[in-house]
mmCIF file of C-alpha atoms in Angstrom:
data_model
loop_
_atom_site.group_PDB
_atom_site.id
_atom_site.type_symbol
_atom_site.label_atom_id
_atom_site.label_comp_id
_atom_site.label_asym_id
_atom_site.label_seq_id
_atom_site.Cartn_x
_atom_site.Cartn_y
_atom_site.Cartn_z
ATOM 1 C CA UNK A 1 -1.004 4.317 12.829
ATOM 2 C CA UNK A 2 -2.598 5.572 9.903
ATOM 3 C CA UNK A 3 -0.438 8.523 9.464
ATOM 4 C CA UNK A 4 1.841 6.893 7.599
ATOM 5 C CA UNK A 5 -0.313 6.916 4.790
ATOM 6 C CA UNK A 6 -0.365 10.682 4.535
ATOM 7 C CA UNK A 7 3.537 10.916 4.246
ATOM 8 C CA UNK A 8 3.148 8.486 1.355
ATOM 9 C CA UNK A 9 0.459 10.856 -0.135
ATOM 10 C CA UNK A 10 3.016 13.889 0.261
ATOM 11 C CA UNK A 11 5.749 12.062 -1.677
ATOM 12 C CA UNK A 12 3.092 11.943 -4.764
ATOM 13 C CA UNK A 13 2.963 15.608 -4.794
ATOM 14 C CA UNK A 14 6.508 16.079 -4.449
ATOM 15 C CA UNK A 15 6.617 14.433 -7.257
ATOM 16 C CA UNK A 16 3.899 15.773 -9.309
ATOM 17 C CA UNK A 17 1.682 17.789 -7.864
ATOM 18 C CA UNK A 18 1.374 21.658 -8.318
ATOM 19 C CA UNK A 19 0.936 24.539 -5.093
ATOM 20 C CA UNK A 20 -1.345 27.318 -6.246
ATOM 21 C CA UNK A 21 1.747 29.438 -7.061
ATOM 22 C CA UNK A 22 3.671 27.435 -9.443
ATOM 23 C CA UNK A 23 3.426 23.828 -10.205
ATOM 24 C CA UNK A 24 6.491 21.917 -9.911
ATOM 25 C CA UNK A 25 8.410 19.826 -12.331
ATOM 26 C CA UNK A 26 9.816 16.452 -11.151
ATOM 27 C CA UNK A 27 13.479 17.693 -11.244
ATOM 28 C CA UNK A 28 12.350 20.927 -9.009
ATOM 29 C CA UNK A 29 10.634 18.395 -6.400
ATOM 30 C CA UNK A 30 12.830 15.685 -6.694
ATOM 31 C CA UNK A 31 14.910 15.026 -3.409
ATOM 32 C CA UNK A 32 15.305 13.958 -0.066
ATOM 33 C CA UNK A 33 12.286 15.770 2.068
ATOM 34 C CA UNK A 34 11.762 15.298 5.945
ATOM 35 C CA UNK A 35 8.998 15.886 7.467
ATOM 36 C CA UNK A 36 8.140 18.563 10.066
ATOM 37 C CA UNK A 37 6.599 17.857 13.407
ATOM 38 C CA UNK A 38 6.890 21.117 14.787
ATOM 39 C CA UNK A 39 4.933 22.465 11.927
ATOM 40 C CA UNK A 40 2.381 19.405 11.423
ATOM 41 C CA UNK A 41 -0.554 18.273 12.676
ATOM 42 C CA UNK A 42 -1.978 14.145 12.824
ATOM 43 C CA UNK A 43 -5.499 14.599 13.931
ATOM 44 C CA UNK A 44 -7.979 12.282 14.085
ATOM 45 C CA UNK A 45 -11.731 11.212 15.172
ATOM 46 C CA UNK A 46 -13.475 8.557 16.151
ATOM 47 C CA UNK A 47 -17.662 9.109 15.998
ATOM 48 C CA UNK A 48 -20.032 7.765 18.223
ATOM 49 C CA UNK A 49 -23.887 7.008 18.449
ATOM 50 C CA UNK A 50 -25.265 9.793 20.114
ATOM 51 C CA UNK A 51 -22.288 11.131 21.418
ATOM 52 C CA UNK A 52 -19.571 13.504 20.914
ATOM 53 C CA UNK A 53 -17.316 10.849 19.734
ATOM 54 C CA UNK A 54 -13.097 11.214 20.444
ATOM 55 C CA UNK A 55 -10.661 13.730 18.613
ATOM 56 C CA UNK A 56 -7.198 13.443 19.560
ATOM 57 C CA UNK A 57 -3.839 14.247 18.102
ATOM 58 C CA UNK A 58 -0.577 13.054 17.913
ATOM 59 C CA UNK A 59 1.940 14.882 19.305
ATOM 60 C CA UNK A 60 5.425 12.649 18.137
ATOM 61 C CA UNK A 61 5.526 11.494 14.412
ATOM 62 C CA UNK A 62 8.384 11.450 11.924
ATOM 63 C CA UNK A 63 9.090 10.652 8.693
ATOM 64 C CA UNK A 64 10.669 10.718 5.296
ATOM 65 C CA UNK A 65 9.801 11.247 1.207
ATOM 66 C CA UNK A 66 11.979 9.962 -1.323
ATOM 67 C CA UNK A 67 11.246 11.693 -4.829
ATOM 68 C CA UNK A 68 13.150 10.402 -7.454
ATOM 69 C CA UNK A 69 13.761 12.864 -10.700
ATOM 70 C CA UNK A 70 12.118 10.364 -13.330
ATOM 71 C CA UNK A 71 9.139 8.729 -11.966
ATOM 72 C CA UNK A 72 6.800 9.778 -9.592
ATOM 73 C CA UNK A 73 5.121 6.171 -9.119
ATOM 74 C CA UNK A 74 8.741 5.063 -7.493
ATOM 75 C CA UNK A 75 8.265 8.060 -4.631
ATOM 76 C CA UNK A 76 9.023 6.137 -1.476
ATOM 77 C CA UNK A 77 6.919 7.507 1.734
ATOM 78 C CA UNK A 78 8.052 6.306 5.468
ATOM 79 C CA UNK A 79 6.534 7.743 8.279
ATOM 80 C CA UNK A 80 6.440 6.432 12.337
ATOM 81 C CA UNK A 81 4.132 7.524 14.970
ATOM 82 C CA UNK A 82 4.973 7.375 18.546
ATOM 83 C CA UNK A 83 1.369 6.314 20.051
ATOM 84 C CA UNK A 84 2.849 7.056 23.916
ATOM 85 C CA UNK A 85 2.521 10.826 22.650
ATOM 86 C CA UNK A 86 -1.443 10.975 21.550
ATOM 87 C CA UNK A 87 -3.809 13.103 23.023
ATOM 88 C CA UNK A 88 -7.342 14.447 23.246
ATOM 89 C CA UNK A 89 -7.230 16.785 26.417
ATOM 90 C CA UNK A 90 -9.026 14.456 28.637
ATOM 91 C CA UNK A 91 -6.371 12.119 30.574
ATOM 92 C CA UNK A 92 -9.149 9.988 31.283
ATOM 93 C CA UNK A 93 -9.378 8.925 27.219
ATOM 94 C CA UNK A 94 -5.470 9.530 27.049
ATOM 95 C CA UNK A 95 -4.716 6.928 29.739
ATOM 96 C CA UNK A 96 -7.440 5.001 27.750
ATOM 97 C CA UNK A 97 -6.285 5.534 24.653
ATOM 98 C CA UNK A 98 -2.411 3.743 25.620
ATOM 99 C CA UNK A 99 -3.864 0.888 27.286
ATOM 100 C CA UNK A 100 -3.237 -2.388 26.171
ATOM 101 C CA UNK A 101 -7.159 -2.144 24.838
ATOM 102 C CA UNK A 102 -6.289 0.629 22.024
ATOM 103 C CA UNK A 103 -2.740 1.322 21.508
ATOM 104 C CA UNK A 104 -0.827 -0.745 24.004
ATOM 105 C CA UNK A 105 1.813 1.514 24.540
ATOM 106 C CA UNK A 106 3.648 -0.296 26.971
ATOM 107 C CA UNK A 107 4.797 -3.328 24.775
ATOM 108 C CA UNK A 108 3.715 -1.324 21.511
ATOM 109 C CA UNK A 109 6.544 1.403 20.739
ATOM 110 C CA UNK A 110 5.719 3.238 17.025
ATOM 111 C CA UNK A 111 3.304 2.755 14.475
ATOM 112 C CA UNK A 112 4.682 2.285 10.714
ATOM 113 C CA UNK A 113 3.543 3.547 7.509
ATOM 114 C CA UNK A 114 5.358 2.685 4.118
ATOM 115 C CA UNK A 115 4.101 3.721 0.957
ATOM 116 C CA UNK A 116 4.056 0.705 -1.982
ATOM 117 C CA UNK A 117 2.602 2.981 -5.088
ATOM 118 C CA UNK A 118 1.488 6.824 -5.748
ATOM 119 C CA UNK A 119 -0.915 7.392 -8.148
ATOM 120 C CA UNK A 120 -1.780 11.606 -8.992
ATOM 121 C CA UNK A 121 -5.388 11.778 -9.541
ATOM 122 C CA UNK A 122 -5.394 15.510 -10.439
ATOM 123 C CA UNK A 123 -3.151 18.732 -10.862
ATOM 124 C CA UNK A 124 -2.531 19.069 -7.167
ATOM 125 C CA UNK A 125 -4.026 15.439 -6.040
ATOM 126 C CA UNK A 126 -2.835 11.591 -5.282
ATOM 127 C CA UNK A 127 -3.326 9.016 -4.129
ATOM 128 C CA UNK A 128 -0.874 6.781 -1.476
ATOM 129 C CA UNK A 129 -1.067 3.112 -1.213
ATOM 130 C CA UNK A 130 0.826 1.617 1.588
ATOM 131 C CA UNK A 131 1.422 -0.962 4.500
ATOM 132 C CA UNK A 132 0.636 0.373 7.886
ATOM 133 C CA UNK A 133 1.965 -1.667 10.652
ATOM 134 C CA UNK A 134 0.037 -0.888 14.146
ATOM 135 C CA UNK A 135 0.586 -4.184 17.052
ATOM 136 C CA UNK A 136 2.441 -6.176 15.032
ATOM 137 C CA UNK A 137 -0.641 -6.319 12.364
ATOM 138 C CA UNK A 138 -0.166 -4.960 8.967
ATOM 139 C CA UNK A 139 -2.257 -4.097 6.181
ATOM 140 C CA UNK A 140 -2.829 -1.747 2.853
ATOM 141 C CA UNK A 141 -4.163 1.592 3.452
ATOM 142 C CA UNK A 142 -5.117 4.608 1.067
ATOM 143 C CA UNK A 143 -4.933 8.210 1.937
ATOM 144 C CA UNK A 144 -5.605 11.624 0.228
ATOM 145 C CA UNK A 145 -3.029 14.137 -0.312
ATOM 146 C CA UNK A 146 -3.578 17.787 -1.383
ATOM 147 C CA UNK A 147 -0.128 19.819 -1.987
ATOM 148 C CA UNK A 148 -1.286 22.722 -0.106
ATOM 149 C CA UNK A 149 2.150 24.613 -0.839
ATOM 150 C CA UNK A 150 5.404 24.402 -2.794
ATOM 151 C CA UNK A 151 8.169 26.585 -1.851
ATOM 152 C CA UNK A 152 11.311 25.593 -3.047
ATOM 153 C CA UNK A 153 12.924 23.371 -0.328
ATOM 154 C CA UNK A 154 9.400 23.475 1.677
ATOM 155 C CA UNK A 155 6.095 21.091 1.014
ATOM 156 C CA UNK A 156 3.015 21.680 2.457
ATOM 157 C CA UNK A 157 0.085 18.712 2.203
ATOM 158 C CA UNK A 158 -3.556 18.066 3.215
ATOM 159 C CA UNK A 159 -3.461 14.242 3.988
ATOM 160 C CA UNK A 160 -6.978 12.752 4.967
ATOM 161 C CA UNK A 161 -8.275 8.874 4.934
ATOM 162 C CA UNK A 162 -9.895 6.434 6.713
ATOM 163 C CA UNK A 163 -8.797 3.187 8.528
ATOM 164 C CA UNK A 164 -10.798 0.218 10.273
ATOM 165 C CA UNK A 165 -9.321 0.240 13.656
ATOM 166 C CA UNK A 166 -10.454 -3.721 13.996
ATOM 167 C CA UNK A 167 -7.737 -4.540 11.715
ATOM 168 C CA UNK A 168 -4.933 -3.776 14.185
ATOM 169 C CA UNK A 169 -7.000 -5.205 17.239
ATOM 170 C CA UNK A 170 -8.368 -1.979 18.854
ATOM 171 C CA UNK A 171 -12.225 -2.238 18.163
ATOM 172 C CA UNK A 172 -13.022 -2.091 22.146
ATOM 173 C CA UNK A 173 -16.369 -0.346 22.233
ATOM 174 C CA UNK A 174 -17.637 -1.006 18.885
ATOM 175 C CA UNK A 175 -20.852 -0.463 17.540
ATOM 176 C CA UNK A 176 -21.206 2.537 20.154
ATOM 177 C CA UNK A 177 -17.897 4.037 18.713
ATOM 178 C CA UNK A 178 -17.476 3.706 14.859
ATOM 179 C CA UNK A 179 -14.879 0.724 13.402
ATOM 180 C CA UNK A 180 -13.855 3.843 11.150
ATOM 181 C CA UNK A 181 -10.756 5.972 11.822
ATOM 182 C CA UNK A 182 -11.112 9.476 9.944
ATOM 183 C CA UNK A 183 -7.129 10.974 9.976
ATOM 184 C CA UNK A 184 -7.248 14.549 9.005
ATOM 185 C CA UNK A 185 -3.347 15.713 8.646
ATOM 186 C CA UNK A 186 -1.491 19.246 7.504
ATOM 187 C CA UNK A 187 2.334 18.069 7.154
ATOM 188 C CA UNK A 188 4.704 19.885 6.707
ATOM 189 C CA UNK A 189 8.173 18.613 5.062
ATOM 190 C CA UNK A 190 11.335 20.226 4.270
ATOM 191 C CA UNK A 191 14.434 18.765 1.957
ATOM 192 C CA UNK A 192 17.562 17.591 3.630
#
């Protein structure tokens, strides 16, 4: 669910951003990129009051990043998440976690994220706006991206935000566990 913001973080440094080797120019980044599952992580956490709180994962996710040669504001980030396939360890919270009180996995397939506007906010840095869709709710989210690596055909990015999880209906347990999502997310992307 709030993955999709990071892909639409990784498209600004596709676009613009620099890797500690070399820093890219649009027409080296520009292209078609997919990303990676195999070689990505979506983690995320949920704090509690006086408690260890939940970490989890997801384990299905894919995506794409448009980068067009000219302008790196008209990047285009899409990215899914398959809920069915998140995880903490504990099949307690998992079974918990795809109930119809959090993700609702039996009527509620993927979770959406489509970036409307990447702004670079450093040398290796942006910023993705974007429409996440989780239970048929949708609203603007903002994540972090880092470009961790450039290699050619390969991207690597440090994604990271926050979302209110009341937003898309799953606020069961609130005040004891925080309102606040904190998505924490090494993707990987490759061009096609």
């Amino acid at each position: 669910m709030m993955p999709t913001r990071i892909i639409a973080l990784v498209i600004f440094l596709l676009l613009g951003a620099p890797s500690r080797a070399q820093v890219p120019s649009l027409s080296e980044a520009a292209g078609r990129y997919s990303l990676v599952a195999d070689h990505s992580s979506l983690a995320f956490t949920v704090s509690a009051v006086g408690g260890p709180g939940i970490e989890g994962r997801f384990m299905r996710f894919d995506g794409n990043i448009d980068i067009p040669m000219d302008d790196m504001e008209r990047a285009r980030v899409m990215i899914t998440i398959y809920p069915e396939s998140v995880t903490t360890g504990q099949e307690r919270i998992d079974n918990f976690l795809k109930s119809d009180a959090v993700f609702d996995t039996a009527n509620e397939k993927a979770i959406t994220f489509v970036s409307t506007h990447v702004t670079r906010t450093g040398e290796d840095t942006a910023v993705i706006e974007g429409n996440l869709t989780a239970r048929g709710r949708t609203f603007g989210e903002t994540f972090n991206v880092q470009l961790a690596e450039f290699r050619g055909t390969e991207i690597r990015l440090h994604v990271e935000g926050q979302v209110y999880r009341s937003r898309y209906g799953m606020d069961v347990g609130t005040p004891l566990y925080s309102n606040v999502v904190d998505f924490d997310m090494d993707l990987a992307v490759v061009r096609r």
